[in-house]
């Protein structure tokens, strides 16, 4: 898969989801932490923000050094934004909008998540 | 409405705008600004940081919207090509004409490029704008690993040399004068600096007059006057500046013989409607290549235009401190007094590359200036003493040697400065203004004080003093100085430690609900994780998602997202059988192996899912975690000691192993390292460690609070000639006290520096039990030692923990993006492309 391509892909919103991919059971995801889902060759970081009772998904690729690591990052909150900090150099990204909160890296792509029958679903366009 | 036109949107031009809009309250003026560069004014002083982060935005002094919101019409990428003084108008390179009532020329300067044969060759650069840097970086990446020279060994040249080094090239500084920084340093100061530069890997060539640039189209070398030459593939010219006075010349404003627009103390040129400020202005026959005088000029011009009689200072302070390059160099006041004018006190330590000189007036009352090389930590205070003509201590040599014998520093307290003392010279902010921002205007944090007073927003050199002033002012109001760890907890680490312990809190969320706000972040989570580890001796496995990235997976993450594996090799002692086991496992998992600086073996390139497999095998072979990833004990380095060494006074290896096993696994505010040497030859470098033991006749000397790393510090003597049990007891107490009280990510040396009373106080706590807590500290440390478990064993044996080690939750496939390339018979990650 071409790494650069994923980084520039348009974010998916709830309304334009075409496919809800059934990723894994809820309890496979650490409390207040993330794990990585493989979907058609794409790596998606999925976060179980237990404390807020919410779920987020974004590309696993950190645009700083193009490494597939974001799912192993620590999550937290920066003002209004739920965020993830990259484990390599602590770039932080909003999990809502994908924007880089502590620098001016490209925004990351975010994906909608829904939970049904204790399963985590991620929304894709194709 | 009247119009002010500013030519030049550089540092001083911007400062003019900032000061102008602040004072132009009744909006009686239009402000038009023309800048030739493509971007809005940026911080040239910190230009070199662009190498580190490639982030032009960070350097920006104010975004374009700032100008819009204040009604300033800003035209970037437009050069003024003509000034018509009779029409009172300027013409742009697009041919547009604008009228002015007042004109401010802030066109700065350009790098001086000497007329050397061949300077126009490819690969020769200057160092002034972001574009210059971009071109240089581009070229540097094409000649990776090559050599590059900087022409000029002044302040800027040295900074450029460091940047060249950071670009991965071999740096050479070529200076015409017989010494480095000839305008700031004397001969011996320069020699000390030269030594430091060599240690940094920067080659220095003095007394070299460059005759021509060699090469066919592209630079291949430099030839000097004595026929000798230097092969380089790149050259940065940093040979001084030339004021950009071309516009002034073409409209017949008075300029100096060697360039620069002549201005009076009102910053007026020979045409009263035209002002010149910054590096283009020739004031008192001098061009000042620093921002602070430029900012003062901007203030004067603003006031003059608005009808206030502010005048430029008679004398301009040219004190400077070299920044960024990892060597302390400073020069202040008059560094070069003659014997008739002053006494100079000089301290030199060639071994450590230290050179300090202070010039004291003949009557011994005032400090005239000085030079600091190797250690400029006292620069700010010395500068204050000099500028405010403050009284000197009885023995002025204490100023550079520190008070010997008695307690307390010779330099006194920041609060002793007079209120008028200018603390931030870039923005001319005085001590009084900073203190009253706290005491009168109610600012309570450093950030808001800096924002409102602008102190420490220029070169940042005064920041340590501003911190002290803010803290002292807060204390004077009876406010406790909060070292709160982040926006989610309004408590210091020490307070959180007590809260966790006294209230028996066991999870992060519980603590956040009880005394915090919001949902936490990457700063407070690991800090709190460390507190839980210290209070309960729990491993990083229990609350894995609040651990720092390396702790979460019990391994250090590497460039390509793989991990390293470092088993404990206590005291550095390893048997041939263990070496074979490591070799076998390394080969099986195709790991890159290397001997570390901590006397053990690091195996790199393990993928996440391989970690438990590798550790399982290591544990079977009798290894355990080396905690190379944790804020915890790393290694206790040993020398071979009296078992083999003919000089050994005691068994250093046995002691190192014993002590490493005693403290292993304990989490602390920062990592801790130890060392044990068998005699004072000190082969184990015990005095460079957080704690160290050296065998001497009749016992062990105990040292604490040393480290290597970014800010090397030698450890201090805690106790002399004590037996082993006593030595261990003291270090137990010392470490426990440190663990309980230090701020997050503070090594022991930095902690001691902040501890009021310093080593004397620490000795009292540890040896004389002045706080009455020794028994408690002893027991807590013993409990750690008794409850140690290897967290990797725990991880491998517990299925739920083991399950964390997969790259995907929904697939067993490994990460297909990880790529390695071969290197010297082993492998390494594929290099980053950006
Ligand atoms: C592997 C090793 C370099 C080597 O190849 O020799 C190393 C590697 C790292 N060091 Fe180091 N340091 C290593 C010995 C040292 C030493 C030498 C020593 O211990 O005698 C020092 C200076 C001594 C000291 O600490 O006082 C050292 C001073 C640092 C520092 C600066 C600490 C400071 O207080 O300024 C850091 C950064 C930090 O900890 O914040 C650091 C951080 C790192 C990190 C953890 C950076 C990171 O987060 O990725 C590197 C991890 C490599 C890895 O993945 O395993 N490393 N590091 C050495 C491992 C020793 C070991 O067996 O555990
Ligand atoms: C790498 C580096 C490190 C430095 N470090 C320090 C330091 O540590 N401490 C310190 O005090 N100083 C330092 N300086 C010096 C400091 O940057 C300068 O003193 C300061 O920038 C001068 O400001 P200025 O506005 O006069 O000139 P400039 O910042 O150069 O701005 C002048 C601007 O005018 C523009 N201009 C010129 N002619 C025209 C025209 N005809 N029409 C339109 N626009 C025009 C130029 O393009 C430029 O943008 C450093 C400089 C460099 C390059
Ligand atoms: S000095 Fe330490 S932290 Fe820096 S590159 Fe080497 S191993 Fe990494
Ligand atoms: S790779 Fe993510 S911050 Fe550097």
PDB file of N, CA and C in Angstrom, chain B residues 606-658:
ATOM      1  N   UNK B 606      13.232  -5.903  17.126  1.00  0.00           N
ATOM      2  CA  UNK B 606      12.189  -6.895  17.399  1.00  0.00           C
ATOM      3  C   UNK B 606      10.827  -6.292  17.093  1.00  0.00           C
ATOM      4  N   UNK B 607       9.969  -7.043  16.412  1.00  0.00           N
ATOM      5  CA  UNK B 607       8.618  -6.552  16.173  1.00  0.00           C
ATOM      6  C   UNK B 607       7.776  -6.814  17.412  1.00  0.00           C
ATOM      7  N   UNK B 608       6.714  -6.046  17.529  1.00  0.00           N
ATOM      8  CA  UNK B 608       5.894  -6.109  18.737  1.00  0.00           C
ATOM      9  C   UNK B 608       5.531  -7.552  19.117  1.00  0.00           C
ATOM     10  N   UNK B 609       5.066  -8.316  18.129  1.00  0.00           N
ATOM     11  CA  UNK B 609       4.613  -9.682  18.451  1.00  0.00           C
ATOM     12  C   UNK B 609       5.762 -10.602  18.827  1.00  0.00           C
ATOM     13  N   UNK B 610       6.994 -10.205  18.495  1.00  0.00           N
ATOM     14  CA  UNK B 610       8.131 -11.070  18.833  1.00  0.00           C
ATOM     15  C   UNK B 610       8.622 -10.865  20.260  1.00  0.00           C
ATOM     16  N   UNK B 611       8.263  -9.723  20.856  1.00  0.00           N
ATOM     17  CA  UNK B 611       8.824  -9.403  22.178  1.00  0.00           C
ATOM     18  C   UNK B 611       8.581 -10.505  23.214  1.00  0.00           C
ATOM     19  N   UNK B 612       7.321 -10.981  23.382  1.00  0.00           N
ATOM     20  CA  UNK B 612       7.129 -12.023  24.388  1.00  0.00           C
ATOM     21  C   UNK B 612       7.872 -13.325  24.055  1.00  0.00           C
ATOM     22  N   UNK B 613       7.996 -13.621  22.758  1.00  0.00           N
ATOM     23  CA  UNK B 613       8.704 -14.846  22.372  1.00  0.00           C
ATOM     24  C   UNK B 613      10.172 -14.749  22.761  1.00  0.00           C
ATOM     25  N   UNK B 614      10.756 -13.585  22.466  1.00  0.00           N
ATOM     26  CA  UNK B 614      12.179 -13.386  22.773  1.00  0.00           C
ATOM     27  C   UNK B 614      12.401 -13.413  24.284  1.00  0.00           C
ATOM     28  N   UNK B 615      11.537 -12.707  25.005  1.00  0.00           N
ATOM     29  CA  UNK B 615      11.720 -12.648  26.462  1.00  0.00           C
ATOM     30  C   UNK B 615      11.489 -14.007  27.106  1.00  0.00           C
ATOM     31  N   UNK B 616      10.586 -14.768  26.572  1.00  0.00           N
ATOM     32  CA  UNK B 616      10.353 -16.099  27.107  1.00  0.00           C
ATOM     33  C   UNK B 616      11.650 -16.912  27.062  1.00  0.00           C
ATOM     34  N   UNK B 617      12.322 -16.815  25.928  1.00  0.00           N
ATOM     35  CA  UNK B 617      13.579 -17.569  25.799  1.00  0.00           C
ATOM     36  C   UNK B 617      14.661 -16.995  26.707  1.00  0.00           C
ATOM     37  N   UNK B 618      14.711 -15.674  26.806  1.00  0.00           N
ATOM     38  CA  UNK B 618      15.728 -15.062  27.674  1.00  0.00           C
ATOM     39  C   UNK B 618      15.512 -15.477  29.122  1.00  0.00           C
ATOM     40  N   UNK B 619      14.241 -15.478  29.524  1.00  0.00           N
ATOM     41  CA  UNK B 619      13.937 -15.824  30.915  1.00  0.00           C
ATOM     42  C   UNK B 619      14.323 -17.276  31.193  1.00  0.00           C
ATOM     43  N   UNK B 620      14.051 -18.147  30.206  1.00  0.00           N
ATOM     44  CA  UNK B 620      14.475 -19.540  30.358  1.00  0.00           C
ATOM     45  C   UNK B 620      15.980 -19.657  30.563  1.00  0.00           C
ATOM     46  N   UNK B 621      16.721 -18.743  29.961  1.00  0.00           N
ATOM     47  CA  UNK B 621      18.184 -18.761  30.094  1.00  0.00           C
ATOM     48  C   UNK B 621      18.629 -18.035  31.362  1.00  0.00           C
ATOM     49  N   UNK B 622      17.693 -17.582  32.180  1.00  0.00           N
ATOM     50  CA  UNK B 622      18.063 -16.960  33.453  1.00  0.00           C
ATOM     51  C   UNK B 622      18.194 -15.445  33.400  1.00  0.00           C
ATOM     52  N   UNK B 623      17.823 -14.832  32.283  1.00  0.00           N
ATOM     53  CA  UNK B 623      17.890 -13.370  32.225  1.00  0.00           C
ATOM     54  C   UNK B 623      16.616 -12.752  32.790  1.00  0.00           C
ATOM     55  N   UNK B 624      16.669 -11.470  33.092  1.00  0.00           N
ATOM     56  CA  UNK B 624      15.462 -10.750  33.478  1.00  0.00           C
ATOM     57  C   UNK B 624      15.500  -9.352  32.872  1.00  0.00           C
ATOM     58  N   UNK B 625      14.382  -8.620  33.060  1.00  0.00           N
ATOM     59  CA  UNK B 625      14.303  -7.309  32.420  1.00  0.00           C
ATOM     60  C   UNK B 625      15.450  -6.408  32.863  1.00  0.00           C
ATOM     61  N   UNK B 626      15.971  -5.615  31.931  1.00  0.00           N
ATOM     62  CA  UNK B 626      17.008  -4.644  32.276  1.00  0.00           C
ATOM     63  C   UNK B 626      16.431  -3.251  32.501  1.00  0.00           C
ATOM     64  N   UNK B 627      15.100  -3.128  32.403  1.00  0.00           N
ATOM     65  CA  UNK B 627      14.429  -1.834  32.603  1.00  0.00           C
ATOM     66  C   UNK B 627      15.067  -0.714  31.802  1.00  0.00           C
ATOM     67  N   UNK B 628      15.565  -1.052  30.612  1.00  0.00           N
ATOM     68  CA  UNK B 628      16.210  -0.022  29.780  1.00  0.00           C
ATOM     69  C   UNK B 628      15.181   0.974  29.288  1.00  0.00           C
ATOM     70  N   UNK B 629      13.905   0.635  29.413  1.00  0.00           N
ATOM     71  CA  UNK B 629      12.827   1.483  28.908  1.00  0.00           C
ATOM     72  C   UNK B 629      12.235   2.343  30.011  1.00  0.00           C
ATOM     73  N   UNK B 630      12.536   2.087  31.265  1.00  0.00           N
ATOM     74  CA  UNK B 630      11.791   2.721  32.350  1.00  0.00           C
ATOM     75  C   UNK B 630      12.523   3.874  32.989  1.00  0.00           C
ATOM     76  N   UNK B 631      11.742   4.725  33.657  1.00  0.00           N
ATOM     77  CA  UNK B 631      12.369   5.679  34.551  1.00  0.00           C
ATOM     78  C   UNK B 631      12.628   4.857  35.812  1.00  0.00           C
ATOM     79  N   UNK B 632      13.768   4.242  35.843  1.00  0.00           N
ATOM     80  CA  UNK B 632      14.082   3.244  36.852  1.00  0.00           C
ATOM     81  C   UNK B 632      15.588   3.068  36.870  1.00  0.00           C
ATOM     82  N   UNK B 633      16.067   2.169  37.728  1.00  0.00           N
ATOM     83  CA  UNK B 633      17.509   1.917  37.731  1.00  0.00           C
ATOM     84  C   UNK B 633      17.899   1.314  36.386  1.00  0.00           C
ATOM     85  N   UNK B 634      18.891   1.876  35.758  1.00  0.00           N
ATOM     86  CA  UNK B 634      19.430   1.297  34.520  1.00  0.00           C
ATOM     87  C   UNK B 634      20.542   0.325  34.900  1.00  0.00           C
ATOM     88  N   UNK B 635      21.749   0.807  34.982  1.00  0.00           N
ATOM     89  CA  UNK B 635      22.845  -0.123  35.261  1.00  0.00           C
ATOM     90  C   UNK B 635      23.693   0.418  36.402  1.00  0.00           C
ATOM     91  N   UNK B 636      24.390  -0.476  37.059  1.00  0.00           N
ATOM     92  CA  UNK B 636      25.437  -0.057  37.983  1.00  0.00           C
ATOM     93  C   UNK B 636      26.741  -0.489  37.328  1.00  0.00           C
ATOM     94  N   UNK B 637      27.452   0.468  36.864  1.00  0.00           N
ATOM     95  CA  UNK B 637      28.667   0.173  36.105  1.00  0.00           C
ATOM     96  C   UNK B 637      29.778  -0.221  37.068  1.00  0.00           C
ATOM     97  N   UNK B 638      30.565  -1.197  36.698  1.00  0.00           N
ATOM     98  CA  UNK B 638      31.642  -1.593  37.606  1.00  0.00           C
ATOM     99  C   UNK B 638      32.969  -1.579  36.881  1.00  0.00           C
ATOM    100  N   UNK B 639      34.041  -1.514  37.670  1.00  0.00           N
ATOM    101  CA  UNK B 639      35.359  -1.824  37.114  1.00  0.00           C
ATOM    102  C   UNK B 639      35.717  -3.195  37.660  1.00  0.00           C
ATOM    103  N   UNK B 640      36.781  -3.789  37.189  1.00  0.00           N
ATOM    104  CA  UNK B 640      37.055  -5.185  37.562  1.00  0.00           C
ATOM    105  C   UNK B 640      37.439  -5.324  39.040  1.00  0.00           C
ATOM    106  N   UNK B 641      38.032  -4.291  39.603  1.00  0.00           N
ATOM    107  CA  UNK B 641      38.268  -4.274  41.045  1.00  0.00           C
ATOM    108  C   UNK B 641      39.311  -5.251  41.559  1.00  0.00           C
ATOM    109  N   UNK B 642      39.320  -5.424  42.874  1.00  0.00           N
ATOM    110  CA  UNK B 642      40.444  -6.108  43.519  1.00  0.00           C
ATOM    111  C   UNK B 642      40.533  -7.592  43.197  1.00  0.00           C
ATOM    112  N   UNK B 643      39.499  -8.180  42.587  1.00  0.00           N
ATOM    113  CA  UNK B 643      39.646  -9.589  42.251  1.00  0.00           C
ATOM    114  C   UNK B 643      40.748  -9.807  41.210  1.00  0.00           C
ATOM    115  N   UNK B 644      40.907  -8.889  40.270  1.00  0.00           N
ATOM    116  CA  UNK B 644      41.917  -9.031  39.229  1.00  0.00           C
ATOM    117  C   UNK B 644      42.879  -7.851  39.163  1.00  0.00           C
ATOM    118  N   UNK B 645      42.396  -6.690  39.446  1.00  0.00           N
ATOM    119  CA  UNK B 645      43.215  -5.508  39.160  1.00  0.00           C
ATOM    120  C   UNK B 645      44.278  -5.306  40.230  1.00  0.00           C
ATOM    121  N   UNK B 646      45.492  -4.985  39.793  1.00  0.00           N
ATOM    122  CA  UNK B 646      46.603  -4.869  40.757  1.00  0.00           C
ATOM    123  C   UNK B 646      46.451  -3.667  41.684  1.00  0.00           C
ATOM    124  N   UNK B 647      45.600  -2.721  41.346  1.00  0.00           N
ATOM    125  CA  UNK B 647      45.426  -1.551  42.211  1.00  0.00           C
ATOM    126  C   UNK B 647      44.178  -1.630  43.083  1.00  0.00           C
ATOM    127  N   UNK B 648      43.304  -2.569  42.789  1.00  0.00           N
ATOM    128  CA  UNK B 648      41.993  -2.594  43.436  1.00  0.00           C
ATOM    129  C   UNK B 648      42.070  -2.606  44.961  1.00  0.00           C
ATOM    130  N   UNK B 649      41.238  -1.766  45.578  1.00  0.00           N
ATOM    131  CA  UNK B 649      41.201  -1.706  47.042  1.00  0.00           C
ATOM    132  C   UNK B 649      40.080  -2.579  47.592  1.00  0.00           C
ATOM    133  N   UNK B 650      39.115  -2.908  46.758  1.00  0.00           N
ATOM    134  CA  UNK B 650      37.998  -3.717  47.229  1.00  0.00           C
ATOM    135  C   UNK B 650      37.307  -4.339  46.021  1.00  0.00           C
ATOM    136  N   UNK B 651      36.369  -5.219  46.318  1.00  0.00           N
ATOM    137  CA  UNK B 651      35.703  -5.947  45.235  1.00  0.00           C
ATOM    138  C   UNK B 651      34.577  -5.141  44.605  1.00  0.00           C
ATOM    139  N   UNK B 652      34.910  -4.383  43.611  1.00  0.00           N
ATOM    140  CA  UNK B 652      33.906  -3.493  43.032  1.00  0.00           C
ATOM    141  C   UNK B 652      32.839  -4.251  42.248  1.00  0.00           C
ATOM    142  N   UNK B 653      33.194  -5.342  41.600  1.00  0.00           N
ATOM    143  CA  UNK B 653      32.191  -6.062  40.807  1.00  0.00           C
ATOM    144  C   UNK B 653      31.115  -6.645  41.730  1.00  0.00           C
ATOM    145  N   UNK B 654      31.564  -7.304  42.791  1.00  0.00           N
ATOM    146  CA  UNK B 654      30.579  -7.912  43.705  1.00  0.00           C
ATOM    147  C   UNK B 654      29.639  -6.841  44.256  1.00  0.00           C
ATOM    148  N   UNK B 655      30.238  -5.712  44.608  1.00  0.00           N
ATOM    149  CA  UNK B 655      29.425  -4.648  45.195  1.00  0.00           C
ATOM    150  C   UNK B 655      28.435  -4.105  44.150  1.00  0.00           C
ATOM    151  N   UNK B 656      28.916  -3.929  42.919  1.00  0.00           N
ATOM    152  CA  UNK B 656      28.035  -3.402  41.873  1.00  0.00           C
ATOM    153  C   UNK B 656      26.863  -4.351  41.621  1.00  0.00           C
ATOM    154  N   UNK B 657      27.144  -5.640  41.587  1.00  0.00           N
ATOM    155  CA  UNK B 657      26.075  -6.620  41.340  1.00  0.00           C
ATOM    156  C   UNK B 657      25.061  -6.575  42.483  1.00  0.00           C
ATOM    157  N   UNK B 658      25.600  -6.533  43.690  1.00  0.00           N
ATOM    158  CA  UNK B 658      24.726  -6.520  44.857  1.00  0.00           C
ATOM    159  C   UNK B 658      23.803  -5.281  44.821  1.00  0.00           C
TER     160      UNK B 658
END
